[in-house]
Structures are given as structure tokens and as C-alpha cells.
PDB file of N, CA, C and O in Angstrom:
ATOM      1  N   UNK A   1       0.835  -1.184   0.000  1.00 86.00           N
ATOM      2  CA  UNK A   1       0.000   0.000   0.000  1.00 86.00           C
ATOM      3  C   UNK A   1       0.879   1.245   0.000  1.00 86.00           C
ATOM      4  O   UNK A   1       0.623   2.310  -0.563  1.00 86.00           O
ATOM      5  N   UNK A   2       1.841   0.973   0.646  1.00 87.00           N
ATOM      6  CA  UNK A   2       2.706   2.496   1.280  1.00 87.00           C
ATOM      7  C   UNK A   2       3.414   2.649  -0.182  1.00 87.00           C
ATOM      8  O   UNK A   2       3.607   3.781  -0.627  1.00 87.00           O
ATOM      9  N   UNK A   3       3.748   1.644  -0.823  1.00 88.00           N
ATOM     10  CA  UNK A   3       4.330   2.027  -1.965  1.00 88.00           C
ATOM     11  C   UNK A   3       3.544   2.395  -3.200  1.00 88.00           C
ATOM     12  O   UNK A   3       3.873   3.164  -4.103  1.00 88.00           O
ATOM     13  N   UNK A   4       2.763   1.895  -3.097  1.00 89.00           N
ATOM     14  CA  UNK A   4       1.706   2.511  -4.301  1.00 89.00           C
ATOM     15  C   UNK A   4       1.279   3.789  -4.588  1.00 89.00           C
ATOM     16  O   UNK A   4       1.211   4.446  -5.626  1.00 89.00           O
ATOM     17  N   UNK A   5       0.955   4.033  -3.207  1.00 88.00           N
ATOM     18  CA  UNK A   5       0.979   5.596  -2.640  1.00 88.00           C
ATOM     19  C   UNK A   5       1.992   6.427  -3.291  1.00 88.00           C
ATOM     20  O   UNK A   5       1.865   7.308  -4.142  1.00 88.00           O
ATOM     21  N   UNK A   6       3.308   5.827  -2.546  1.00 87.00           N
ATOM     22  CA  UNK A   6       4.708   6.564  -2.928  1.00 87.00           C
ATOM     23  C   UNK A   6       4.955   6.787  -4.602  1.00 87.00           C
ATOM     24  O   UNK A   6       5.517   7.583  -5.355  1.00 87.00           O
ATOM     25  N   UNK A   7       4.523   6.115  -4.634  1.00 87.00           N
ATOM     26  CA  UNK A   7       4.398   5.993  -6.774  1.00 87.00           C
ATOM     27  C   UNK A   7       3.654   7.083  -6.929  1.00 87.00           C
ATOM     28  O   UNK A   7       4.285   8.054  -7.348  1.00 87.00           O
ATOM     29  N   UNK A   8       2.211   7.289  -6.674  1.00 88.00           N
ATOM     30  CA  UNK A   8       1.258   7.463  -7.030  1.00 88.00           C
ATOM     31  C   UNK A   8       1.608   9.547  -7.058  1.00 88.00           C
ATOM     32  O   UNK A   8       1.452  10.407  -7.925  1.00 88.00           O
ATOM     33  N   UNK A   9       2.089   9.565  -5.701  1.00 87.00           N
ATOM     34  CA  UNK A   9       2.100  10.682  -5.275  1.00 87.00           C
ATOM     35  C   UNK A   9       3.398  11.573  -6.087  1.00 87.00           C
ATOM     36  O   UNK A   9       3.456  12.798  -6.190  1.00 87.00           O
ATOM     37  N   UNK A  10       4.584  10.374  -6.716  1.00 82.00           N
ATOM     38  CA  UNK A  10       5.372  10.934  -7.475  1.00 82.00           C
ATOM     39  C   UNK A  10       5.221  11.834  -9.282  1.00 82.00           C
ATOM     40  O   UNK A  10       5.730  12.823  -9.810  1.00 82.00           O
ATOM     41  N   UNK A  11       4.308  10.856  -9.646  1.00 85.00           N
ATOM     42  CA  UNK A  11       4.153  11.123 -10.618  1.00 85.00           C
ATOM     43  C   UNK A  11       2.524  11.687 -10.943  1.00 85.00           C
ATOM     44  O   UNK A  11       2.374  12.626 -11.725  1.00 85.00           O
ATOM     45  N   UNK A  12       1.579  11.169 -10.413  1.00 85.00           N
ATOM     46  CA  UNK A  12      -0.117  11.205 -10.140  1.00 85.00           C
ATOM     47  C   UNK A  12      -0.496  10.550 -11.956  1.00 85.00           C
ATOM     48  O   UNK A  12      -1.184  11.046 -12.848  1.00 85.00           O
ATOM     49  N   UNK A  13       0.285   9.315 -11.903  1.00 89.00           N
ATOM     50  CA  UNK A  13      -0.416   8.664 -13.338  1.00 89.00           C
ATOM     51  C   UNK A  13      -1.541   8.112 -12.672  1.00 89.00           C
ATOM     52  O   UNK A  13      -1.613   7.955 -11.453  1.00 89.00           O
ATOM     53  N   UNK A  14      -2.780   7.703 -13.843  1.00 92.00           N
ATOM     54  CA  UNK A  14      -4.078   7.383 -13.987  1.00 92.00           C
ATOM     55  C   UNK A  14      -3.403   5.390 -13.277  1.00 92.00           C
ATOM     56  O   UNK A  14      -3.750   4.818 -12.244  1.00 92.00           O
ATOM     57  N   UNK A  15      -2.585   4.990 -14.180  1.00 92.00           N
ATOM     58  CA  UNK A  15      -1.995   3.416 -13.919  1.00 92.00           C
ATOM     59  C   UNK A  15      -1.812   3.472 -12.319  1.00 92.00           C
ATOM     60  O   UNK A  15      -2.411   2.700 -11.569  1.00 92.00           O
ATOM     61  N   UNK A  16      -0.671   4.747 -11.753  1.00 91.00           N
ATOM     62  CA  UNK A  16      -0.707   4.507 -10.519  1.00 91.00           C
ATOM     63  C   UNK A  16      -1.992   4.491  -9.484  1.00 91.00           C
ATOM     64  O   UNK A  16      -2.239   3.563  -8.713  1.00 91.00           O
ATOM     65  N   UNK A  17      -2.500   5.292  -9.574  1.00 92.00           N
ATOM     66  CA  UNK A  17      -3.942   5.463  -9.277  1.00 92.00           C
ATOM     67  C   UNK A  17      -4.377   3.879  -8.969  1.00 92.00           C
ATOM     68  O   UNK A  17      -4.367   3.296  -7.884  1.00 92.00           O
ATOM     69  N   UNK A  18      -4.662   3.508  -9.941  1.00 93.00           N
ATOM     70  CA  UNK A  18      -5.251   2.264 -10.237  1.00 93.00           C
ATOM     71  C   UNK A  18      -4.506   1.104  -9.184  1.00 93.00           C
ATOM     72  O   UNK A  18      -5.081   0.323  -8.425  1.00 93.00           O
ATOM     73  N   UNK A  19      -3.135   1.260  -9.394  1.00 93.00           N
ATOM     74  CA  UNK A  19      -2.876   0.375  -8.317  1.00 93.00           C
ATOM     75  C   UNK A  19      -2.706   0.818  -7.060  1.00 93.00           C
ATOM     76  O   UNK A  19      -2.178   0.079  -6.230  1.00 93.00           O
ATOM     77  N   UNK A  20      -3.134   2.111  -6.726  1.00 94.00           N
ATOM     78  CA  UNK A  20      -3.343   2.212  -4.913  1.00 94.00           C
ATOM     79  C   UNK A  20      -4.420   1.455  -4.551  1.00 94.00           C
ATOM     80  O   UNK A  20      -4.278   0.577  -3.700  1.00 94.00           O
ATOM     81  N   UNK A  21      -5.864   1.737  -5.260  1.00 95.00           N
ATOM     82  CA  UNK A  21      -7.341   1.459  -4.911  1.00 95.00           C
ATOM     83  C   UNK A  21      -7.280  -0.436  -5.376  1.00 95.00           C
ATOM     84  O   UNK A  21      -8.342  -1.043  -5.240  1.00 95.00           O
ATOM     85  N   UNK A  22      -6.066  -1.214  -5.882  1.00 96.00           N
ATOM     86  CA  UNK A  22      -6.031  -2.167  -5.660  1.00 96.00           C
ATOM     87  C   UNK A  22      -5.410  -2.713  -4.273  1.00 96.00           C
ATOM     88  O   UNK A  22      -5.897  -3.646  -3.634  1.00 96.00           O
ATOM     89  N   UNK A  23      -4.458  -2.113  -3.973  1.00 95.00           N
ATOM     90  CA  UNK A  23      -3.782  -2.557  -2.570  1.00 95.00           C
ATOM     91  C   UNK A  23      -4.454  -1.838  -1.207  1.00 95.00           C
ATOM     92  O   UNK A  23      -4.209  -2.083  -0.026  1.00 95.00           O
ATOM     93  N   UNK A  24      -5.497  -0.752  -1.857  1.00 95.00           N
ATOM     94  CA  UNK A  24      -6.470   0.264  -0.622  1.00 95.00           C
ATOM     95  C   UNK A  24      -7.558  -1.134  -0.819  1.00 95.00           C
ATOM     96  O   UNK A  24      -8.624  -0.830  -0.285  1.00 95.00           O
ATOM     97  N   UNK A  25      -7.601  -2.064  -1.206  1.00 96.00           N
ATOM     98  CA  UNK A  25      -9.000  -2.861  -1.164  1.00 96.00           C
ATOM     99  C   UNK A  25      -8.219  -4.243  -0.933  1.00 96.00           C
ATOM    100  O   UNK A  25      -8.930  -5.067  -0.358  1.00 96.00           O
ATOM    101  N   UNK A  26      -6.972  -4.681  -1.233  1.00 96.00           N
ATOM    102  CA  UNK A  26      -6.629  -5.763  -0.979  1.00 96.00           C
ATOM    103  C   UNK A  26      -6.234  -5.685   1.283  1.00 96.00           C
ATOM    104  O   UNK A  26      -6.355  -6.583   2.117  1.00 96.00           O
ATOM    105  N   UNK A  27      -5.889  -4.555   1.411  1.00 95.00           N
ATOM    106  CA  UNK A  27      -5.534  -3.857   2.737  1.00 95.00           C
ATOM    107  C   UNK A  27      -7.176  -4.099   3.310  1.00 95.00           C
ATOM    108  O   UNK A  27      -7.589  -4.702   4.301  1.00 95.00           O
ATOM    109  N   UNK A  28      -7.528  -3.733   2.779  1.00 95.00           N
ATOM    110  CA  UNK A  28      -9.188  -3.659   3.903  1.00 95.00           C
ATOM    111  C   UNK A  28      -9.636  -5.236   4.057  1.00 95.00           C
ATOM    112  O   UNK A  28      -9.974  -5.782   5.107  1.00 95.00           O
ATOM    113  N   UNK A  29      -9.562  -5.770   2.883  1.00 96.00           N
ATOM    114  CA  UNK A  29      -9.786  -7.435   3.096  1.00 96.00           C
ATOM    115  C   UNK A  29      -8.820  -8.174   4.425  1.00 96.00           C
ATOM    116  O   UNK A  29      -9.257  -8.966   5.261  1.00 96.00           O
ATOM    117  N   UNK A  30      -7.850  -7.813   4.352  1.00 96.00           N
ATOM    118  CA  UNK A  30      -6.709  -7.964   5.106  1.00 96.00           C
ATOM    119  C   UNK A  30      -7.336  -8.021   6.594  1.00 96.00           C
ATOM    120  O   UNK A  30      -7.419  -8.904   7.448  1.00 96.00           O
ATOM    121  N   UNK A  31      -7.675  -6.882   6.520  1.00 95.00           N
ATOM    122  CA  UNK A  31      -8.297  -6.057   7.880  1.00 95.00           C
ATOM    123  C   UNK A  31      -9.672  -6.737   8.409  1.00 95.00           C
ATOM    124  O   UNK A  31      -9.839  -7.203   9.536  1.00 95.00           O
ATOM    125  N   UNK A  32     -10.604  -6.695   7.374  1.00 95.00           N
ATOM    126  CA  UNK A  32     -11.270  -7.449   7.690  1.00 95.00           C
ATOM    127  C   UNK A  32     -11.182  -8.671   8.133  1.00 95.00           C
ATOM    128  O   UNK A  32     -11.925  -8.991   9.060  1.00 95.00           O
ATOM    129  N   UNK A  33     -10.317  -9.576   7.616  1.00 96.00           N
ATOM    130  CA  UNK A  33     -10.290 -10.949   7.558  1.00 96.00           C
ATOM    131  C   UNK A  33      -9.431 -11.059   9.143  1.00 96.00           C
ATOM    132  O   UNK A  33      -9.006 -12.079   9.684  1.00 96.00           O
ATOM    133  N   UNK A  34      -9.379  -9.948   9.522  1.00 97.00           N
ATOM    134  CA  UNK A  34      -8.800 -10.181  10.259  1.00 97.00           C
ATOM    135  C   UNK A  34      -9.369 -10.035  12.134  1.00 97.00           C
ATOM    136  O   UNK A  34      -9.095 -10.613  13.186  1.00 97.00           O
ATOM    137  N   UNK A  35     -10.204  -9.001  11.730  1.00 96.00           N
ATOM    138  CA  UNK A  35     -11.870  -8.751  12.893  1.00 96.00           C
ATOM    139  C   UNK A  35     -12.268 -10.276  12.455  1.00 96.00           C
ATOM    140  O   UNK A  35     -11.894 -11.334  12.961  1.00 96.00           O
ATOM    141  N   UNK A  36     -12.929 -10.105  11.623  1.00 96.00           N
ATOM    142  CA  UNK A  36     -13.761 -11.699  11.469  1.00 96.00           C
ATOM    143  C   UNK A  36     -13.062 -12.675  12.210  1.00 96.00           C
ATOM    144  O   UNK A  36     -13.750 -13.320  13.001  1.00 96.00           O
ATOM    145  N   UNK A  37     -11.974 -12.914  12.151  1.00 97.00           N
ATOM    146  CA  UNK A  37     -11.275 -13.775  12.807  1.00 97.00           C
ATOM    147  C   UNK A  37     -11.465 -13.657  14.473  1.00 97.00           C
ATOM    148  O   UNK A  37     -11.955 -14.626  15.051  1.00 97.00           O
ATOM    149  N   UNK A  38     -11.158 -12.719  15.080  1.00 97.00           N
ATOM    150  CA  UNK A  38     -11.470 -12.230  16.505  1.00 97.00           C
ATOM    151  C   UNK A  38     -12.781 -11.861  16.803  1.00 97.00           C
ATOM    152  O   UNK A  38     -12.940 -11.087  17.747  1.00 97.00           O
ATOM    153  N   UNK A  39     -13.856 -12.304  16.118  1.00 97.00           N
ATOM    154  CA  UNK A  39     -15.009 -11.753  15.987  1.00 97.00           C
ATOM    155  C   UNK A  39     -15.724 -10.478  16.680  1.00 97.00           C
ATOM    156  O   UNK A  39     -16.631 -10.170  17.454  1.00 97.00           O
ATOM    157  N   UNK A  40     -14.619  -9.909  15.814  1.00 97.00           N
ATOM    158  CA  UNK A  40     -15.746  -8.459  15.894  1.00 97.00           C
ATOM    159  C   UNK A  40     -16.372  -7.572  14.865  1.00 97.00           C
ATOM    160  O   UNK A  40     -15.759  -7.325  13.826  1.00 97.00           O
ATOM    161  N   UNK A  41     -17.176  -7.238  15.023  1.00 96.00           N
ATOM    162  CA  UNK A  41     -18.438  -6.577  14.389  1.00 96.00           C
ATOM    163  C   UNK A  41     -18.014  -5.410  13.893  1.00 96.00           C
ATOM    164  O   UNK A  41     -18.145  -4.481  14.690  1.00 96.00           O
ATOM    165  N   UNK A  42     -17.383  -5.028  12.477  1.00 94.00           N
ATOM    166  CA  UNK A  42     -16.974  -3.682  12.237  1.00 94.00           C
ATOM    167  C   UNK A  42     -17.850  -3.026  11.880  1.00 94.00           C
ATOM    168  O   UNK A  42     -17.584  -1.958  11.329  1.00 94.00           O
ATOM    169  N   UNK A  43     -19.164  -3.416  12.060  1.00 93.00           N
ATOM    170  CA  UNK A  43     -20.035  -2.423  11.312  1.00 93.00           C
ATOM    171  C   UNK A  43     -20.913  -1.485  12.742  1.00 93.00           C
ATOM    172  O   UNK A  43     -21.434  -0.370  12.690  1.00 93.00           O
ATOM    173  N   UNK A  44     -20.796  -2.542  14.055  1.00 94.00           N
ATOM    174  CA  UNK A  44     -21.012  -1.977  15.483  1.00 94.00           C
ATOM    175  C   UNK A  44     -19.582  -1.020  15.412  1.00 94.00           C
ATOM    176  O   UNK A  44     -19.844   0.106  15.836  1.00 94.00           O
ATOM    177  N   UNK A  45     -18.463  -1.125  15.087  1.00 93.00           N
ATOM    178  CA  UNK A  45     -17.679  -0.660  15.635  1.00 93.00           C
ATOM    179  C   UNK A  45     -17.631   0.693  14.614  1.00 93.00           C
ATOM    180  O   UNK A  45     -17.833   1.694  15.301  1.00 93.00           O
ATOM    181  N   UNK A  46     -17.437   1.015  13.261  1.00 89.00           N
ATOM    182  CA  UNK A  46     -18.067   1.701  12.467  1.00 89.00           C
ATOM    183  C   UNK A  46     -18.813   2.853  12.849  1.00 89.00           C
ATOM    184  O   UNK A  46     -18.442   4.023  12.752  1.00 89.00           O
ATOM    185  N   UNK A  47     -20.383   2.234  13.490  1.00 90.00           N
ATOM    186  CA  UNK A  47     -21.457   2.919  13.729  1.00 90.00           C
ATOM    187  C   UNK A  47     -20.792   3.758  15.241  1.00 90.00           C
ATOM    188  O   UNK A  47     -20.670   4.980  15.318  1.00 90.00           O
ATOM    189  N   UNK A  48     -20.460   2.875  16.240  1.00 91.00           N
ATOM    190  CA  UNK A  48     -19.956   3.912  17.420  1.00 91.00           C
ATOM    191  C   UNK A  48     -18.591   5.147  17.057  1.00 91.00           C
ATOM    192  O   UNK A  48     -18.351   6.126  17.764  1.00 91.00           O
ATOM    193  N   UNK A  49     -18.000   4.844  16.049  1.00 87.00           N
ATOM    194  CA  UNK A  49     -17.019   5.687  15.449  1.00 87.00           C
ATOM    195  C   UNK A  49     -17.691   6.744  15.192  1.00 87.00           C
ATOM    196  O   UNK A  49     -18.111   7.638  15.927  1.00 87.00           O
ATOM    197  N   UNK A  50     -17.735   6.631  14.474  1.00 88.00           N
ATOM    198  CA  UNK A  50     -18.991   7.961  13.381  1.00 88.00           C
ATOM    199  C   UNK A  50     -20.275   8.132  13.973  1.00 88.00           C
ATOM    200  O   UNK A  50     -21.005   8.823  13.263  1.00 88.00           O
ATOM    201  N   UNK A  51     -20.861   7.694  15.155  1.00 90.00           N
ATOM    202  CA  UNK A  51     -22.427   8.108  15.447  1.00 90.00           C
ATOM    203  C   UNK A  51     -22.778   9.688  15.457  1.00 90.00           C
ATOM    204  O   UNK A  51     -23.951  10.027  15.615  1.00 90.00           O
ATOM    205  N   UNK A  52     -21.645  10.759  15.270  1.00 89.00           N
ATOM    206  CA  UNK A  52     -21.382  12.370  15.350  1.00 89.00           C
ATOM    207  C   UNK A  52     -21.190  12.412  13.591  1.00 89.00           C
ATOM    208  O   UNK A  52     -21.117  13.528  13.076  1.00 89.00           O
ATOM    209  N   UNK A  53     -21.130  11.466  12.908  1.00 93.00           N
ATOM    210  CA  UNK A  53     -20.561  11.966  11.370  1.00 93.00           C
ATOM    211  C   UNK A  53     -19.084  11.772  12.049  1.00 93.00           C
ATOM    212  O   UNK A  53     -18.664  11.195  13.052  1.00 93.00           O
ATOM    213  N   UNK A  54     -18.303  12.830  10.606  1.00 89.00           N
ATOM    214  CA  UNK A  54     -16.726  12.738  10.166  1.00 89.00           C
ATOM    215  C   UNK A  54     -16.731  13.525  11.919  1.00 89.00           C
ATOM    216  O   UNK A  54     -17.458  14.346  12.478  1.00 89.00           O
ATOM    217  N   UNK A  55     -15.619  12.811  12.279  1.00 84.00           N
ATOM    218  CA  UNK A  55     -14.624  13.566  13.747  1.00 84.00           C
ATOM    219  C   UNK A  55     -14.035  15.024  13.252  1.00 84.00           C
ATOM    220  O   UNK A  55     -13.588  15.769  14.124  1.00 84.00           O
ATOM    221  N   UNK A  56     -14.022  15.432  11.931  1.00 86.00           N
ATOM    222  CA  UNK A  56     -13.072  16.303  11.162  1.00 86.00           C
ATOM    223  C   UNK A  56     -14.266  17.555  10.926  1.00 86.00           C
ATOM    224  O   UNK A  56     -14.174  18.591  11.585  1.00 86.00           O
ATOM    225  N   UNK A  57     -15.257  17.381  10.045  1.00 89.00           N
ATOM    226  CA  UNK A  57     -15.979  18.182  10.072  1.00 89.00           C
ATOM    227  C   UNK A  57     -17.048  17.983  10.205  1.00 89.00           C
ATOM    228  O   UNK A  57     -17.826  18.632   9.505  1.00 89.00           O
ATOM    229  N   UNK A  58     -17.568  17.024  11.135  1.00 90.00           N
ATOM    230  CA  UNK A  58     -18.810  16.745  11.496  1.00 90.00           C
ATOM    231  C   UNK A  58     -19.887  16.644  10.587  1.00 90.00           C
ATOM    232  O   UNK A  58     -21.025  16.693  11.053  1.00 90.00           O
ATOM    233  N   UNK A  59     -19.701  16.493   9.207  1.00 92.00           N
ATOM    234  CA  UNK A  59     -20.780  16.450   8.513  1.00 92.00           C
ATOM    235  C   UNK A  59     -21.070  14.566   7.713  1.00 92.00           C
ATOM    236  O   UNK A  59     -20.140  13.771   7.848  1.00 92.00           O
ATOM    237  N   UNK A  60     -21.977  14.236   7.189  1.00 91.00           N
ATOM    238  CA  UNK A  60     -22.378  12.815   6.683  1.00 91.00           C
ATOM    239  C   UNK A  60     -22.757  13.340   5.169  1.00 91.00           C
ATOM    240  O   UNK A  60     -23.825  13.909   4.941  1.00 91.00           O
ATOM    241  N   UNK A  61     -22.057  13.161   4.461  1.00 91.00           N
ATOM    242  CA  UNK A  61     -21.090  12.198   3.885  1.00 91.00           C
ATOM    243  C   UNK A  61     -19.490  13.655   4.086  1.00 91.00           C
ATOM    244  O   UNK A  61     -19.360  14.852   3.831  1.00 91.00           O
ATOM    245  N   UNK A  62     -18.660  12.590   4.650  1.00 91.00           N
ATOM    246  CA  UNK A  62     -17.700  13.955   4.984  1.00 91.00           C
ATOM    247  C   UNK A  62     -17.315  14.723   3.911  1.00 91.00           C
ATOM    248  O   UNK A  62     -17.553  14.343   2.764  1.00 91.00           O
ATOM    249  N   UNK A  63     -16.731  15.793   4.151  1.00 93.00           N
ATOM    250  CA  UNK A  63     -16.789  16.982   2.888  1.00 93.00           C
ATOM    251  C   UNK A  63     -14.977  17.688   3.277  1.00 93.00           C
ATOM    252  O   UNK A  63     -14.568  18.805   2.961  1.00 93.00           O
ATOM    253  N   UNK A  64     -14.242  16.648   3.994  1.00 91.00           N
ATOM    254  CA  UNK A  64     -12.734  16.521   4.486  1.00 91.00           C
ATOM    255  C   UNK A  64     -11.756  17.126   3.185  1.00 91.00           C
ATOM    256  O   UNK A  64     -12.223  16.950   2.059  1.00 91.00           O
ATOM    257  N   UNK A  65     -10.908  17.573   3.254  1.00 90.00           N
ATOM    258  CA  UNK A  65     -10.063  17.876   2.045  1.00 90.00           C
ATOM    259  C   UNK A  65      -8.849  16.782   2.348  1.00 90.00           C
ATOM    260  O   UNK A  65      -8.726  16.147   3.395  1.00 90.00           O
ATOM    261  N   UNK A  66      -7.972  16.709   1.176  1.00 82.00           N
ATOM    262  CA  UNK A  66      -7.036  15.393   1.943  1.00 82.00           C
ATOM    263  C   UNK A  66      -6.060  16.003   2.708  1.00 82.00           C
ATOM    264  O   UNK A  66      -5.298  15.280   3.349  1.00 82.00           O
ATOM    265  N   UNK A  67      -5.906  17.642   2.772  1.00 85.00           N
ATOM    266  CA  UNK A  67      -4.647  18.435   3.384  1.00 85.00           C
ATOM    267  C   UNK A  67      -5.303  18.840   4.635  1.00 85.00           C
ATOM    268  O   UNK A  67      -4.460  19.507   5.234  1.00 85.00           O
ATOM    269  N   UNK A  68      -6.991  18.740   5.732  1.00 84.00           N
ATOM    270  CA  UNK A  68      -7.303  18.943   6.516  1.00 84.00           C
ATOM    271  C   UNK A  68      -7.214  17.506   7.040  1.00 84.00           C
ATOM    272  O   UNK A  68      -6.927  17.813   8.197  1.00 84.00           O
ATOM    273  N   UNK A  69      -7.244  16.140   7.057  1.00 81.00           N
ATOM    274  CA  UNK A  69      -7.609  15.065   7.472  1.00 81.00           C
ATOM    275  C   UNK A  69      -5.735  14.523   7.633  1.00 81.00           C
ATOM    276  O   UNK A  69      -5.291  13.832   8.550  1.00 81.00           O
ATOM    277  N   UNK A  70      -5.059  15.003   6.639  1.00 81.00           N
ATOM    278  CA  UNK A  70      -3.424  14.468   7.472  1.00 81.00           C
ATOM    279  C   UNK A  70      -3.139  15.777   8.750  1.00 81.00           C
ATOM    280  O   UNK A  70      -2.505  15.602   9.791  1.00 81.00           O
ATOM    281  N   UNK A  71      -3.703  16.875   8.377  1.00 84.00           N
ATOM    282  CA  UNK A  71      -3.613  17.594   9.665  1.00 84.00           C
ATOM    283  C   UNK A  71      -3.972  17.720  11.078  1.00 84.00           C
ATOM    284  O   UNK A  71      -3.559  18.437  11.989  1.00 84.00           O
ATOM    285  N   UNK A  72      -5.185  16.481  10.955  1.00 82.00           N
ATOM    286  CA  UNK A  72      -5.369  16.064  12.467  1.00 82.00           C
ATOM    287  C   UNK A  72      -5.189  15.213  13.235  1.00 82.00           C
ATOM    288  O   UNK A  72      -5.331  14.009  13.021  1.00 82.00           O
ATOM    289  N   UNK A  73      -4.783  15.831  14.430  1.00 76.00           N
ATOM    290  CA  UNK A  73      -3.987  14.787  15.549  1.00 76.00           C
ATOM    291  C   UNK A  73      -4.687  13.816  15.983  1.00 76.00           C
ATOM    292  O   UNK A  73      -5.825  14.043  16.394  1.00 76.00           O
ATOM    293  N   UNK A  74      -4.065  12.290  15.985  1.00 65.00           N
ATOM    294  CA  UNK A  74      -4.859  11.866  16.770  1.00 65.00           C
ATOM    295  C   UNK A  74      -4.619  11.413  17.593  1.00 65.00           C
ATOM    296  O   UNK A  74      -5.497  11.004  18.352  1.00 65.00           O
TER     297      UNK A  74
END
């Protein structure tokens, strides 16, 4: 993932692109497969995250820029 990124962000080709949102979806399977395993409920866990909307600007569907969302601490 981190490298796809690193590609992506060097040059901003359409190809690189393409292979972040493959390793941004092979990463979430990952993740998932990996709650499922410890059985927990990401969609309970999800819903208590966000029950306020985005933590960033409080709105549903968030309206975040990508240079306000690396700017906050967490």
C-alpha cells in the first residue's frame, strides 16, 4: 500500500492510481479478515465511530479535504 501511494504521489499517473485502490481494497480485506477472525463486528464498531458523522468536520457524507484530514492529531 505504502508504496503505491509513494508511486502514485510521485508522478499522479491514472496506472498509478489504479494500483493504490487495488492494494487500498486488498488492505481492507486484510483487515477485515482479520476482525472476522477475533469476531468483531466492524459495522457496530463503524457505527460507534462515526455516530457524530466525520470527527473532522462533522458532517455525513464527509466533505474533508485530503490536506485537513493528514492535519489532524490523533
Amino acid at each position: 500500500m505504502s508504496e503505491a501511494v509513494h508511486n502514485y504521489m510521485g508522478q499522479h499517473q491514472q496506472k498509478q492510481f489504479n494500483e493504490v485502490k487495488i492494494e487500498l481494497a486488498d488492505f481492507v480485506s486484510c483487515i477485515c479478515g482479520v476482525a472476522n477472525s477475533l469476531d468483531i463486528d466492524m459495522a457496530k464498531e463503524f457505527e460507534s465511530m462515526y455516530s457524530n458523522n466525520c470527527h473532522v468536520c462533522h458532517k455525513a457524507p464527509c466533505e474533508c479535504t485530503f490536506s485537513e484530514v493528514v492535519s489532524v492529531k490523533s
